[in-house]
């Protein structure tokens, strides 16, 4: 099996390897084909024929590419002649900004001199660090003369030796020559002096070896010389000391790792100079060593490519073990059970193997001991958050505290949803206003009206051939719901839906009527979709004005980091949320999160005081669920009171969780089902038990809540809401979807229900009912006013009685706004008809239908009522035969100038006019003359003053009798007209008198008493 650069040994069980934590340190035991190729290159550079020409070697590659593993494995090889022939220094900076940024870079006025001073200081620190690391790698015994001392403990043997030396020195110092002969004493004193000097020098060296001089000062007269090891260029000032260290180390290779992290090229220049000096000095020494410096650096340390190749004598590039091309494979090997797309997204942004290893380690720990639930989606989100943490560690603290860029994204997302919901609510209000101004605002109503107007009938079944009228709204609704067969006139029978499609005019007009409901339903559905819109639907606008974090954006858009990220974080990262919760509670912070995931709540409860439950910061769903499941009703009651007092929507959201059923798969990423859903089962009923008078904010409830059994009825019947228009609109929308007229009536007749809601039900959604179905008189009147009462005799009489036997405005509108059939209103009382006829605002079509329905108009219609009628209604009564043919009736027609049609004037009418010698109006006269009759000529002659000469001429021509023709000759002065003889009867006499008055003739005479003749 092939081994990678970081694996310590070959492991056949990949699953076992995945379960282990992987060390982040470089691997010193590489043994694969790629590594052996690097061994060849390093052997050539360090011991090859041209190695003497190579002083500075770069091992170049990106972070995590395996540079350290290659070098460590190479020098760990047993057969490597340079195995113990190297020194190694390593650097790391973990500041959030490079060390060169100690001086603020955004200060545009900073002094260049200060920058140089800082750079010099940094170079000295790096140089000192290099020397320090080298000193600790060299045996102190080999460098007794170095001034850079290593602090080490004094051994007991050394301490004993020093004591003996001091005693000996003291004893030598004492004068013992008194005990010796003079000639011997001289010799003894000489030896003693030599020993004293020798011991003193030895002790001085011992003392100097344990002292470190970092700064000393020489003063001579007015000249001062100061040496400061903290600021001076150590490579320049102490080159001899450094050469001494390198020479005595017994090594010849210096490995320098991660020096590029400082982004400081000056120190590279200093090291190159040091290498040159070392190799130059060693040329003049017997044991000359060829020093080679190996730099482990990233590829882009030199901005200028020419500088890069000039600086190094050899550059060995390292192909990264993990790249953008194989990152996905590596992620798959570590996270095989996680989502494939998640691994792919992470592979686009994670190409550092150490980073990948640490992500694996953290994930392994949290998955194993972090109370993992086993939910794949939750584990995917955990992996996404751990990857985010490792990629952006400086931002994760804010993330855990519900702050930072992700919190801002979620906040922006919620604000955007609220903005969209408000806009939709405003549109709904506008459309409802338009809808309320439309009489027919439902398809059933429109079908009813259209059927009455166009004689549309329906059939109970497809095999039924009995034509039935569509005479109620409920019936129209039934036809629509069941798609019954309908027929207009003698056209083809067809199901309603086909009829609606084929009848273009009907469909077009219906579209205008039903567009309101369709648009309202569309907006409500759109609103619900928006409120359930997951965080992954955000767009780049949330990053407006700030840099786009591509990795975070990709994880959110793909659904791997959700709005409940804090729940996952706190679920695995311990009780950090508990501290946040308590800090917010104790400080009365306005910035608190009700969704903060609390753990070990049983331990948290004792730390809460009674008054804490009255603070709005106590509102937390995990705490609420704990109090509910543990049946701590006293604390729960106070918490509910707090939520109600602050009108936070907290209780409503908790109830929504109880009825939530949102465990829906999105592609291959199932959403995390909130554990609170199970914990809060029965919470709604508990709220009603503890707070029976609670008023909910209905706008907070989801559709899942409303469709649950009895919730809608309970809210309405117990008035569990504020009596506001917005709340009523919500209730109406859900009642409308039920289309349950029986339920609507129950609500209307419930005395405890808000009157405003009852009125709105009647106005907006109630289908037609009988007046007796409604118990409240005011609501009966409203139902009639809103045209929600069946058109029956019983309902008319019931309302007539209710209104005090008067025709009020509501009853008049009800009659005028409906199409009536006389057959449906038989049996109305005489008193009703008398008040009906006396009411001025009844429209003519309705007046006609109602008069047709009466079987005994003459029985209740008095002269006084007739005299007060308008001409139009008198005409209707006359045309319907409701007025008796008598002189007073005819005179009434004349006085009211009623335009009676000629078809209604019979011979009896004309005979009465003749007998009673009634003077007609011009209009009535012309209508009388339109129909032939023996009395026409007489009636004409008695009303000649109403007509013009031409009109009289025309009427005589239409009579078609001999006398009329003779009279026409006289009028036209036809030759021989003076010889014309006429009967001496009233019609001819009246006409001749008129001609005389009109100067058409001079006079006429009576011949023999029975004949008349015109004089010349």
mmCIF file with all atom_site columns, N, CA and C in Angstrom, residues 431 435 438 440-447 480 496 500 506-521:
data_model
loop_
_atom_site.group_PDB
_atom_site.id
_atom_site.type_symbol
_atom_site.label_atom_id
_atom_site.label_alt_id
_atom_site.label_comp_id
_atom_site.label_asym_id
_atom_site.label_entity_id
_atom_site.label_seq_id
_atom_site.pdbx_PDB_ins_code
_atom_site.Cartn_x
_atom_site.Cartn_y
_atom_site.Cartn_z
_atom_site.occupancy
_atom_site.B_iso_or_equiv
_atom_site.pdbx_formal_charge
_atom_site.auth_seq_id
_atom_site.auth_comp_id
_atom_site.auth_asym_id
_atom_site.auth_atom_id
_atom_site.pdbx_PDB_model_num
ATOM 1  N N  . UNK A 1 431 ? -55.634 44.931 -1.586  1.00 0.00 ? 431 UNK A N  1
ATOM 2  C CA . UNK A 1 431 ? -56.502 44.065 -2.395  1.00 0.00 ? 431 UNK A CA 1
ATOM 3  C C  . UNK A 1 431 ? -57.827 43.839 -1.691  1.00 0.00 ? 431 UNK A C  1
ATOM 4  N N  . UNK A 1 435 ? -61.466 44.404 -3.074  1.00 0.00 ? 435 UNK A N  1
ATOM 5  C CA . UNK A 1 435 ? -62.411 43.288 -3.070  1.00 0.00 ? 435 UNK A CA 1
ATOM 6  C C  . UNK A 1 435 ? -63.723 43.690 -2.397  1.00 0.00 ? 435 UNK A C  1
ATOM 7  N N  . UNK A 1 438 ? -66.346 45.330 -4.453  1.00 0.00 ? 438 UNK A N  1
ATOM 8  C CA . UNK A 1 438 ? -66.940 44.540 -5.532  1.00 0.00 ? 438 UNK A CA 1
ATOM 9  C C  . UNK A 1 438 ? -68.092 43.711 -4.982  1.00 0.00 ? 438 UNK A C  1
ATOM 10 N N  . UNK A 1 440 ? -69.866 41.055 -6.353  1.00 0.00 ? 440 UNK A N  1
ATOM 11 C CA . UNK A 1 440 ? -69.647 39.614 -6.507  1.00 0.00 ? 440 UNK A CA 1
ATOM 12 C C  . UNK A 1 440 ? -68.171 39.334 -6.294  1.00 0.00 ? 440 UNK A C  1
ATOM 13 N N  . UNK A 1 441 ? -67.828 38.920 -5.110  1.00 0.00 ? 441 UNK A N  1
ATOM 14 C CA . UNK A 1 441 ? -66.414 38.710 -4.821  1.00 0.00 ? 441 UNK A CA 1
ATOM 15 C C  . UNK A 1 441 ? -66.054 37.245 -4.688  1.00 0.00 ? 441 UNK A C  1
ATOM 16 N N  . UNK A 1 442 ? -66.943 36.372 -5.132  1.00 0.00 ? 442 UNK A N  1
ATOM 17 C CA . UNK A 1 442 ? -66.628 34.951 -5.123  1.00 0.00 ? 442 UNK A CA 1
ATOM 18 C C  . UNK A 1 442 ? -67.134 34.338 -6.412  1.00 0.00 ? 442 UNK A C  1
ATOM 19 N N  . UNK A 1 443 ? -66.494 33.256 -6.820  1.00 0.00 ? 443 UNK A N  1
ATOM 20 C CA . UNK A 1 443 ? -66.904 32.593 -8.056  1.00 0.00 ? 443 UNK A CA 1
ATOM 21 C C  . UNK A 1 443 ? -68.333 32.086 -7.949  1.00 0.00 ? 443 UNK A C  1
ATOM 22 N N  . UNK A 1 444 ? -68.711 31.581 -6.770  1.00 0.00 ? 444 UNK A N  1
ATOM 23 C CA . UNK A 1 444 ? -70.064 31.068 -6.603  1.00 0.00 ? 444 UNK A CA 1
ATOM 24 C C  . UNK A 1 444 ? -71.105 32.178 -6.778  1.00 0.00 ? 444 UNK A C  1
ATOM 25 N N  . UNK A 1 445 ? -70.817 33.342 -6.220  1.00 0.00 ? 445 UNK A N  1
ATOM 26 C CA . UNK A 1 445 ? -71.746 34.459 -6.365  1.00 0.00 ? 445 UNK A CA 1
ATOM 27 C C  . UNK A 1 445 ? -71.874 34.853 -7.824  1.00 0.00 ? 445 UNK A C  1
ATOM 28 N N  . UNK A 1 446 ? -70.713 34.916 -8.496  1.00 0.00 ? 446 UNK A N  1
ATOM 29 C CA . UNK A 1 446 ? -70.751 35.307 -9.898  1.00 0.00 ? 446 UNK A CA 1
ATOM 30 C C  . UNK A 1 446 ? -71.521 34.289 -10.729 1.00 0.00 ? 446 UNK A C  1
ATOM 31 N N  . UNK A 1 447 ? -71.309 32.999 -10.489 1.00 0.00 ? 447 UNK A N  1
ATOM 32 C CA . UNK A 1 447 ? -72.043 31.957 -11.219 1.00 0.00 ? 447 UNK A CA 1
ATOM 33 C C  . UNK A 1 447 ? -73.547 32.114 -10.983 1.00 0.00 ? 447 UNK A C  1
ATOM 34 N N  . UNK A 1 480 ? -69.747 24.149 -8.495  1.00 0.00 ? 480 UNK A N  1
ATOM 35 C CA . UNK A 1 480 ? -68.321 24.389 -8.752  1.00 0.00 ? 480 UNK A CA 1
ATOM 36 C C  . UNK A 1 480 ? -67.471 23.280 -8.147  1.00 0.00 ? 480 UNK A C  1
ATOM 37 N N  . UNK A 1 496 ? -69.008 21.883 -15.575 1.00 0.00 ? 496 UNK A N  1
ATOM 38 C CA . UNK A 1 496 ? -68.800 23.304 -15.293 1.00 0.00 ? 496 UNK A CA 1
ATOM 39 C C  . UNK A 1 496 ? -67.418 23.800 -15.730 1.00 0.00 ? 496 UNK A C  1
ATOM 40 N N  . UNK A 1 500 ? -66.710 26.767 -18.218 1.00 0.00 ? 500 UNK A N  1
ATOM 41 C CA . UNK A 1 500 ? -65.929 27.958 -17.854 1.00 0.00 ? 500 UNK A CA 1
ATOM 42 C C  . UNK A 1 500 ? -64.828 28.237 -18.875 1.00 0.00 ? 500 UNK A C  1
ATOM 43 N N  . UNK A 1 506 ? -67.904 34.592 -20.095 1.00 0.00 ? 506 UNK A N  1
ATOM 44 C CA . UNK A 1 506 ? -68.040 34.202 -18.692 1.00 0.00 ? 506 UNK A CA 1
ATOM 45 C C  . UNK A 1 506 ? -66.672 34.122 -18.021 1.00 0.00 ? 506 UNK A C  1
ATOM 46 N N  . UNK A 1 507 ? -65.724 33.482 -18.689 1.00 0.00 ? 507 UNK A N  1
ATOM 47 C CA . UNK A 1 507 ? -64.384 33.311 -18.113 1.00 0.00 ? 507 UNK A CA 1
ATOM 48 C C  . UNK A 1 507 ? -63.694 34.645 -17.890 1.00 0.00 ? 507 UNK A C  1
ATOM 49 N N  . UNK A 1 508 ? -63.829 35.546 -18.853 1.00 0.00 ? 508 UNK A N  1
ATOM 50 C CA . UNK A 1 508 ? -63.165 36.855 -18.729 1.00 0.00 ? 508 UNK A CA 1
ATOM 51 C C  . UNK A 1 508 ? -63.737 37.656 -17.565 1.00 0.00 ? 508 UNK A C  1
ATOM 52 N N  . UNK A 1 509 ? -65.078 37.674 -17.491 1.00 0.00 ? 509 UNK A N  1
ATOM 53 C CA . UNK A 1 509 ? -65.695 38.418 -16.382 1.00 0.00 ? 509 UNK A CA 1
ATOM 54 C C  . UNK A 1 509 ? -65.400 37.764 -15.039 1.00 0.00 ? 509 UNK A C  1
ATOM 55 N N  . UNK A 1 510 ? -65.391 36.420 -15.033 1.00 0.00 ? 510 UNK A N  1
ATOM 56 C CA . UNK A 1 510 ? -65.104 35.697 -13.789 1.00 0.00 ? 510 UNK A CA 1
ATOM 57 C C  . UNK A 1 510 ? -63.689 35.983 -13.312 1.00 0.00 ? 510 UNK A C  1
ATOM 58 N N  . UNK A 1 511 ? -62.779 36.117 -14.265 1.00 0.00 ? 511 UNK A N  1
ATOM 59 C CA . UNK A 1 511 ? -61.384 36.381 -13.897 1.00 0.00 ? 511 UNK A CA 1
ATOM 60 C C  . UNK A 1 511 ? -61.279 37.682 -13.105 1.00 0.00 ? 511 UNK A C  1
ATOM 61 N N  . UNK A 1 512 ? -62.057 38.676 -13.503 1.00 0.00 ? 512 UNK A N  1
ATOM 62 C CA . UNK A 1 512 ? -62.036 39.947 -12.777 1.00 0.00 ? 512 UNK A CA 1
ATOM 63 C C  . UNK A 1 512 ? -62.591 39.800 -11.370 1.00 0.00 ? 512 UNK A C  1
ATOM 64 N N  . UNK A 1 513 ? -63.597 38.898 -11.229 1.00 0.00 ? 513 UNK A N  1
ATOM 65 C CA . UNK A 1 513 ? -64.228 38.703 -9.922  1.00 0.00 ? 513 UNK A CA 1
ATOM 66 C C  . UNK A 1 513 ? -63.349 37.889 -8.992  1.00 0.00 ? 513 UNK A C  1
ATOM 67 N N  . UNK A 1 514 ? -62.813 36.776 -9.527  1.00 0.00 ? 514 UNK A N  1
ATOM 68 C CA . UNK A 1 514 ? -62.047 35.856 -8.677  1.00 0.00 ? 514 UNK A CA 1
ATOM 69 C C  . UNK A 1 514 ? -60.580 36.247 -8.557  1.00 0.00 ? 514 UNK A C  1
ATOM 70 N N  . UNK A 1 515 ? -60.172 37.229 -9.335  1.00 0.00 ? 515 UNK A N  1
ATOM 71 C CA . UNK A 1 515 ? -58.754 37.628 -9.280  1.00 0.00 ? 515 UNK A CA 1
ATOM 72 C C  . UNK A 1 515 ? -58.355 38.067 -7.884  1.00 0.00 ? 515 UNK A C  1
ATOM 73 N N  . UNK A 1 516 ? -59.294 38.680 -7.161  1.00 0.00 ? 516 UNK A N  1
ATOM 74 C CA . UNK A 1 516 ? -58.976 39.132 -5.808  1.00 0.00 ? 516 UNK A CA 1
ATOM 75 C C  . UNK A 1 516 ? -58.616 37.961 -4.909  1.00 0.00 ? 516 UNK A C  1
ATOM 76 N N  . UNK A 1 517 ? -59.492 36.927 -4.912  1.00 0.00 ? 517 UNK A N  1
ATOM 77 C CA . UNK A 1 517 ? -59.235 35.766 -4.052  1.00 0.00 ? 517 UNK A CA 1
ATOM 78 C C  . UNK A 1 517 ? -57.978 35.029 -4.478  1.00 0.00 ? 517 UNK A C  1
ATOM 79 N N  . UNK A 1 518 ? -57.793 34.920 -5.790  1.00 0.00 ? 518 UNK A N  1
ATOM 80 C CA . UNK A 1 518 ? -56.597 34.237 -6.282  1.00 0.00 ? 518 UNK A CA 1
ATOM 81 C C  . UNK A 1 518 ? -55.334 34.989 -5.882  1.00 0.00 ? 518 UNK A C  1
ATOM 82 N N  . UNK A 1 519 ? -55.394 36.299 -6.003  1.00 0.00 ? 519 UNK A N  1
ATOM 83 C CA . UNK A 1 519 ? -54.230 37.110 -5.643  1.00 0.00 ? 519 UNK A CA 1
ATOM 84 C C  . UNK A 1 519 ? -53.986 37.075 -4.138  1.00 0.00 ? 519 UNK A C  1
ATOM 85 N N  . UNK A 1 520 ? -55.073 37.107 -3.348  1.00 0.00 ? 520 UNK A N  1
ATOM 86 C CA . UNK A 1 520 ? -54.922 37.032 -1.898  1.00 0.00 ? 520 UNK A CA 1
ATOM 87 C C  . UNK A 1 520 ? -54.320 35.695 -1.481  1.00 0.00 ? 520 UNK A C  1
ATOM 88 N N  . UNK A 1 521 ? -54.819 34.607 -2.081  1.00 0.00 ? 521 UNK A N  1
ATOM 89 C CA . UNK A 1 521 ? -54.287 33.292 -1.753  1.00 0.00 ? 521 UNK A CA 1
ATOM 90 C C  . UNK A 1 521 ? -52.824 33.184 -2.175  1.00 0.00 ? 521 UNK A C  1
#
